[in-house]
CSV table of C-alpha atoms in Angstrom, one decimal:
chain,number,residue,atom,x,y,z
A,1,MET,CA,15.7,7.3,-65.3
A,2,GLU,CA,14.8,5.4,-68.5
A,3,GLY,CA,14.9,1.7,-67.7
A,4,TYR,CA,15.3,2.4,-64.0
A,5,ASN,CA,12.8,0.4,-61.9
A,6,SER,CA,12.5,2.4,-58.7
A,7,ASN,CA,9.9,-0.1,-57.3
A,8,LYS,CA,12.4,-2.9,-57.5
A,9,VAL,CA,15.2,-0.9,-56.0
A,10,ILE,CA,12.9,0.1,-53.1
A,11,GLU,CA,11.9,-3.5,-52.5
A,12,GLN,CA,15.4,-4.8,-52.7
A,13,GLN,CA,16.8,-2.3,-50.3
A,14,LEU,CA,14.0,-2.7,-47.8
A,15,ARG,CA,14.8,-6.4,-47.7
A,16,GLN,CA,18.5,-5.6,-47.3
A,17,LEU,CA,17.5,-3.3,-44.4
A,18,GLY,CA,15.7,-6.2,-42.8
A,19,VAL,CA,12.0,-5.7,-43.5
A,20,LYS,CA,10.5,-9.2,-43.8
A,21,GLU,CA,7.3,-10.8,-45.1
A,22,GLY,CA,4.7,-10.7,-42.4
A,23,ASP,CA,6.2,-7.8,-40.4
A,24,ILE,CA,4.1,-5.2,-38.7
A,25,LEU,CA,5.7,-1.9,-39.9
A,26,LEU,CA,5.0,1.7,-38.7
A,27,VAL,CA,6.4,4.1,-41.3
A,28,HIS,CA,7.5,7.7,-41.0
A,29,ALA,CA,8.5,9.0,-44.4
A,30,SER,CA,9.5,12.0,-46.5
A,31,LEU,CA,8.7,11.3,-50.2
A,32,LYS,CA,11.0,14.1,-51.3
A,33,SER,CA,13.9,12.6,-49.5
A,34,LEU,CA,14.0,9.7,-52.0
A,35,GLY,CA,15.3,12.3,-54.5
A,36,GLN,CA,13.6,10.9,-57.6
A,37,PRO,CA,10.8,13.0,-59.1
A,38,ARG,CA,9.2,10.0,-60.9
A,39,VAL,CA,8.9,8.1,-57.6
A,40,LYS,CA,5.3,8.6,-56.6
A,41,ALA,CA,3.6,7.9,-53.2
A,42,GLU,CA,1.7,5.0,-54.6
A,43,MET,CA,4.9,3.4,-55.8
A,44,VAL,CA,6.6,3.6,-52.4
A,45,ILE,CA,3.5,2.2,-50.6
A,46,LYS,CA,3.3,-0.7,-53.2
A,47,GLY,CA,7.0,-1.4,-52.7
A,48,ILE,CA,6.6,-1.6,-48.9
A,49,GLU,CA,3.5,-3.8,-49.1
A,50,THR,CA,5.1,-6.1,-51.6
A,51,VAL,CA,7.9,-6.8,-49.2
A,52,LEU,CA,5.4,-7.2,-46.3
A,53,GLY,CA,3.3,-9.6,-48.3
A,54,GLU,CA,-0.3,-10.7,-47.6
A,55,LYS,CA,0.4,-11.5,-43.9
A,56,GLY,CA,2.1,-8.2,-43.2
A,57,THR,CA,0.6,-5.0,-41.8
A,58,LEU,CA,1.5,-1.4,-42.8
A,59,LEU,CA,0.9,1.6,-40.5
A,60,MET,CA,1.5,5.3,-41.0
A,61,PRO,CA,0.9,8.1,-38.5
A,62,THR,CA,-1.7,10.6,-39.9
A,63,LEU,CA,-1.1,13.3,-37.3
A,64,THR,CA,-3.3,16.4,-37.2
A,65,TYR,CA,-2.2,18.3,-34.1
A,66,LYS,CA,-1.6,21.6,-36.0
A,67,GLN,CA,-4.9,21.9,-37.7
A,68,VAL,CA,-7.0,20.3,-34.9
A,69,ASP,CA,-5.3,22.3,-32.2
A,70,GLY,CA,-8.3,22.4,-29.9
A,71,TYR,CA,-8.5,26.2,-29.9
A,72,LYS,CA,-9.2,27.5,-33.4
A,73,ASN,CA,-10.4,24.0,-34.5
A,74,ASP,CA,-11.6,21.3,-32.2
A,75,THR,CA,-13.1,18.9,-34.7
A,76,PHE,CA,-11.6,15.7,-36.0
A,77,SER,CA,-13.1,13.3,-38.6
A,78,VAL,CA,-11.7,9.9,-39.3
A,79,LYS,CA,-12.9,10.1,-42.9
A,80,ASP,CA,-12.3,13.8,-43.7
A,81,THR,CA,-9.4,15.3,-41.7
A,82,GLU,CA,-6.3,15.2,-43.8
A,83,SER,CA,-2.9,14.1,-42.6
A,84,GLU,CA,-0.4,16.9,-42.1
A,85,VAL,CA,2.7,14.8,-41.9
A,86,GLY,CA,3.6,14.3,-45.6
A,87,MET,CA,2.2,13.2,-49.0
A,88,LEU,CA,2.9,9.6,-48.4
A,89,SER,CA,0.7,9.3,-45.3
A,90,GLU,CA,-2.1,11.3,-46.9
A,91,CYS,CA,-2.0,9.1,-50.0
A,92,PHE,CA,-2.1,6.0,-47.8
A,93,ARG,CA,-5.1,7.4,-45.8
A,94,ARG,CA,-7.1,7.7,-49.0
A,95,MET,CA,-6.4,4.2,-50.3
A,96,PRO,CA,-9.1,1.4,-50.3
A,97,GLY,CA,-9.0,-0.9,-47.4
A,98,VAL,CA,-7.1,1.5,-45.1
A,99,VAL,CA,-8.5,2.0,-41.6
A,100,ARG,CA,-7.8,4.9,-39.3
A,101,SER,CA,-7.8,5.2,-35.5
A,102,LEU,CA,-10.0,7.7,-33.8
A,103,HIS,CA,-7.8,10.3,-32.1
A,104,PRO,CA,-8.0,14.1,-32.7
A,105,THR,CA,-4.2,14.7,-33.0
A,106,HIS,CA,-2.3,11.5,-33.2
A,107,SER,CA,-4.3,9.1,-35.4
A,108,VAL,CA,-2.7,6.2,-37.3
A,109,CYS,CA,-3.8,4.6,-40.6
A,110,ALA,CA,-3.3,0.9,-41.3
A,111,ARG,CA,-3.8,-1.8,-43.9
A,112,GLY,CA,-3.1,-5.5,-43.7
A,113,ARG,CA,-3.5,-8.5,-41.5
A,114,PHE,CA,-3.6,-6.8,-38.1
A,115,ALA,CA,-4.8,-3.4,-39.2
A,116,ASN,CA,-8.2,-3.4,-37.4
A,117,GLU,CA,-6.7,-4.8,-34.2
A,118,LEU,CA,-4.0,-2.1,-34.1
A,119,VAL,CA,-6.3,0.9,-34.6
A,120,ALA,CA,-9.6,-0.1,-33.1
A,121,THR,CA,-8.9,0.8,-29.4
A,122,HIS,CA,-7.1,4.1,-29.8
A,123,TYR,CA,-10.3,5.9,-28.9
A,124,MET,CA,-10.1,4.5,-25.4
A,125,ASP,CA,-7.0,6.6,-24.5
A,126,ASN,CA,-7.2,10.1,-23.2
A,127,THR,CA,-3.6,10.9,-24.3
A,128,PRO,CA,-2.0,10.8,-27.7
A,129,CYS,CA,0.1,7.6,-27.3
A,130,GLY,CA,-1.5,5.7,-24.5
A,131,PRO,CA,-1.8,1.9,-23.7
A,132,ASN,CA,-4.5,1.4,-26.3
A,133,SER,CA,-2.8,3.3,-29.1
A,134,PRO,CA,-1.3,1.7,-32.2
A,135,TYR,CA,2.1,3.0,-31.0
A,136,ARG,CA,2.0,0.9,-27.8
A,137,LEU,CA,0.4,-2.1,-29.6
A,138,LEU,CA,3.1,-2.1,-32.2
A,139,LYS,CA,5.6,-2.7,-29.5
A,140,GLU,CA,3.6,-5.4,-27.8
A,141,MET,CA,3.0,-7.2,-31.1
A,142,GLY,CA,6.7,-7.2,-32.0
A,143,GLY,CA,6.6,-4.7,-34.8
A,144,HIS,CA,9.2,-2.4,-36.3
A,145,ILE,CA,9.5,1.3,-37.0
A,146,LEU,CA,10.7,2.3,-40.5
A,147,ILE,CA,12.0,5.9,-41.0
A,148,ILE,CA,12.5,7.0,-44.6
A,149,GLY,CA,14.4,10.2,-45.0
A,150,CYS,CA,13.0,12.3,-42.2
A,151,GLY,CA,15.5,11.5,-39.5
A,152,LEU,CA,15.2,9.8,-36.1
A,153,GLU,CA,13.6,12.9,-34.6
A,154,LYS,CA,10.4,12.0,-36.4
A,155,ASN,CA,9.5,9.1,-34.2
A,156,THR,CA,6.0,9.5,-32.6
A,157,SER,CA,6.4,6.2,-30.7
A,158,MET,CA,8.9,8.0,-28.5
A,159,HIS,CA,6.0,10.1,-27.1
A,160,GLY,CA,4.6,6.8,-25.8
A,161,VAL,CA,7.8,6.2,-23.9
A,162,GLU,CA,7.6,9.7,-22.5
A,163,GLU,CA,4.0,9.1,-21.4
A,164,LEU,CA,5.2,6.2,-19.3
A,165,VAL,CA,7.8,8.5,-17.6
A,166,GLN,CA,5.8,11.7,-17.7
A,167,PRO,CA,8.6,14.3,-17.6
A,168,GLU,CA,7.6,17.8,-16.8
A,169,TYR,CA,7.8,19.1,-20.3
A,170,LEU,CA,5.4,16.5,-21.8
A,171,PHE,CA,1.7,17.4,-21.1
A,172,GLY,CA,-0.2,20.6,-21.8
A,173,ASP,CA,-3.8,21.6,-21.5
A,174,ILE,CA,-6.8,19.2,-21.2
A,175,ILE,CA,-9.0,20.0,-24.2
A,176,GLU,CA,-12.4,18.7,-25.3
A,177,TYR,CA,-12.6,17.7,-29.0
A,178,LYS,CA,-15.5,16.9,-31.3
A,179,LEU,CA,-14.9,13.6,-32.9
A,180,TYR,CA,-16.5,11.9,-35.9
A,181,ASN,CA,-15.8,8.2,-36.3
A,182,GLY,CA,-15.6,6.1,-39.5
A,183,ASN,CA,-19.4,6.1,-39.7
A,184,ARG,CA,-19.4,9.9,-39.2
A,185,GLU,CA,-21.1,9.5,-35.8
A,186,LYS,CA,-20.4,12.4,-33.5
A,187,SER,CA,-19.0,12.3,-29.9
A,188,PHE,CA,-17.1,14.5,-27.5
A,189,LYS,CA,-14.1,13.6,-25.5
A,190,LYS,CA,-11.5,15.4,-23.3
A,191,TYR,CA,-7.8,14.7,-23.9
A,192,LYS,CA,-4.6,15.5,-22.1
A,193,THR,CA,-2.5,17.1,-24.9
A,194,HIS,CA,1.3,17.2,-25.5
A,195,ASN,CA,3.1,20.4,-24.8
A,196,PHE,CA,7.0,20.3,-25.4
A,197,GLN,CA,7.1,24.0,-24.6
A,198,GLY,CA,10.7,25.1,-23.8
A,199,VAL,CA,12.4,22.0,-25.2
A,200,THR,CA,13.4,20.6,-28.6
A,201,GLN,CA,13.2,16.9,-29.3
A,202,ARG,CA,16.4,14.8,-29.6
A,203,TYR,CA,15.2,11.4,-30.5
A,204,ASP,CA,18.3,11.1,-32.7
A,205,ARG,CA,20.0,10.1,-29.5
A,206,LEU,CA,18.5,6.7,-29.8
A,207,LYS,CA,21.6,5.8,-31.9
A,208,ASP,CA,23.6,6.2,-28.7
A,209,ILE,CA,21.6,3.6,-26.8
A,210,LEU,CA,20.5,1.1,-29.4
A,211,GLU,CA,22.8,-1.6,-30.7
A,212,GLU,CA,23.6,-1.3,-34.4
A,213,GLU,CA,22.4,-4.2,-36.6
A,214,LYS,CA,20.5,-5.7,-33.7
A,215,ASP,CA,18.2,-2.9,-32.5
A,216,ILE,CA,18.6,-0.4,-35.3
A,217,LYS,CA,19.7,-0.8,-38.9
A,218,GLU,CA,20.6,1.8,-41.4
A,219,ILE,CA,20.7,2.0,-45.2
A,220,THR,CA,20.2,4.5,-48.0
A,221,ILE,CA,17.2,3.8,-50.2
A,222,LEU,CA,17.5,5.8,-53.4
A,223,ASP,CA,18.6,9.2,-51.9
A,224,ALA,CA,17.0,8.7,-48.5
A,225,GLN,CA,18.7,7.8,-45.3
A,226,CYS,CA,16.5,5.1,-43.7
A,227,TYR,CA,16.4,3.3,-40.3
A,228,LEU,CA,14.6,0.2,-39.2
A,229,ILE,CA,14.1,0.0,-35.4
A,230,ASN,CA,12.9,-2.8,-33.3
A,231,ALA,CA,10.0,-1.2,-31.5
A,232,ARG,CA,10.1,-3.5,-28.4
A,233,THR,CA,13.8,-2.9,-27.8
A,234,MET,CA,13.5,0.8,-28.4
A,235,TRP,CA,10.7,1.2,-25.9
A,236,LYS,CA,12.6,-0.7,-23.2
A,237,LYS,CA,16.0,0.9,-23.7
A,238,ALA,CA,14.5,4.4,-24.1
A,239,TYR,CA,12.4,3.9,-20.9
A,240,ASP,CA,15.3,2.7,-18.9
A,241,THR,CA,17.4,5.7,-20.1
A,242,MET,CA,14.6,8.2,-19.1
A,243,GLN,CA,14.3,6.6,-15.7
A,244,LYS,CA,17.9,7.7,-15.1
A,245,ASN,CA,17.6,11.1,-17.0
A,246,ARG,CA,14.1,12.4,-17.8
A,247,TYR,CA,15.5,15.0,-20.1
A,248,TYR,CA,17.8,12.7,-22.1
A,249,PHE,CA,15.8,12.9,-25.3
A,250,VAL,CA,15.2,16.7,-25.3
A,251,ASP,CA,17.4,19.9,-25.1
A,252,GLN,CA,16.1,22.8,-23.1
A,253,LEU,CA,15.7,26.0,-25.1
């Protein structure tokens, strides 16, 4: 890779995909999928933020539903609980100026122009992806979802659509969690958790209902298959589809 500038390649291909300066971008990513051992998490984050510019906003889910399951461990800390959805999100969580939403299982980190606005109200919800969550606000603010190498199945925003429809498979137990906010102040709150027992998620079927190049764009960045999705359109079309078939985005086991 001597003389090969991965940063520049990432920036160029993101622009080719349709990421623009000033965008609000929620990123799901697999660092390994890029296929280049010298490409580090910091490089990818820098590349994305360079394209977004000073007026852009970068968000990444920092999910913790496996380690903070409410049974063996019921404690979540904004400052201390590590992301369990990849090296990129954990690296981003630890960076200066990054803020994180207060939610025990489905928190989101953000940095940029609208970062505080997007994460500040998540604590008000009693479900993972409710009306005050960054997932819903991303849609309302005209943002996009960028998926880097982890497939369309890794799309937490789709849980927000499911919460609107409330199919039978979605919700599980109501669990009380112990929460520590960014100032490490303690509180307790009960949440209605997600379940998905007896089904497997098939959010890859979004390709069947979204219009190519308009609603969803696709490109290969380094070795990773990547998608850019218009969040507002995705929510509307996915919701309309589930109104007709509540099980459209899952297969029953």
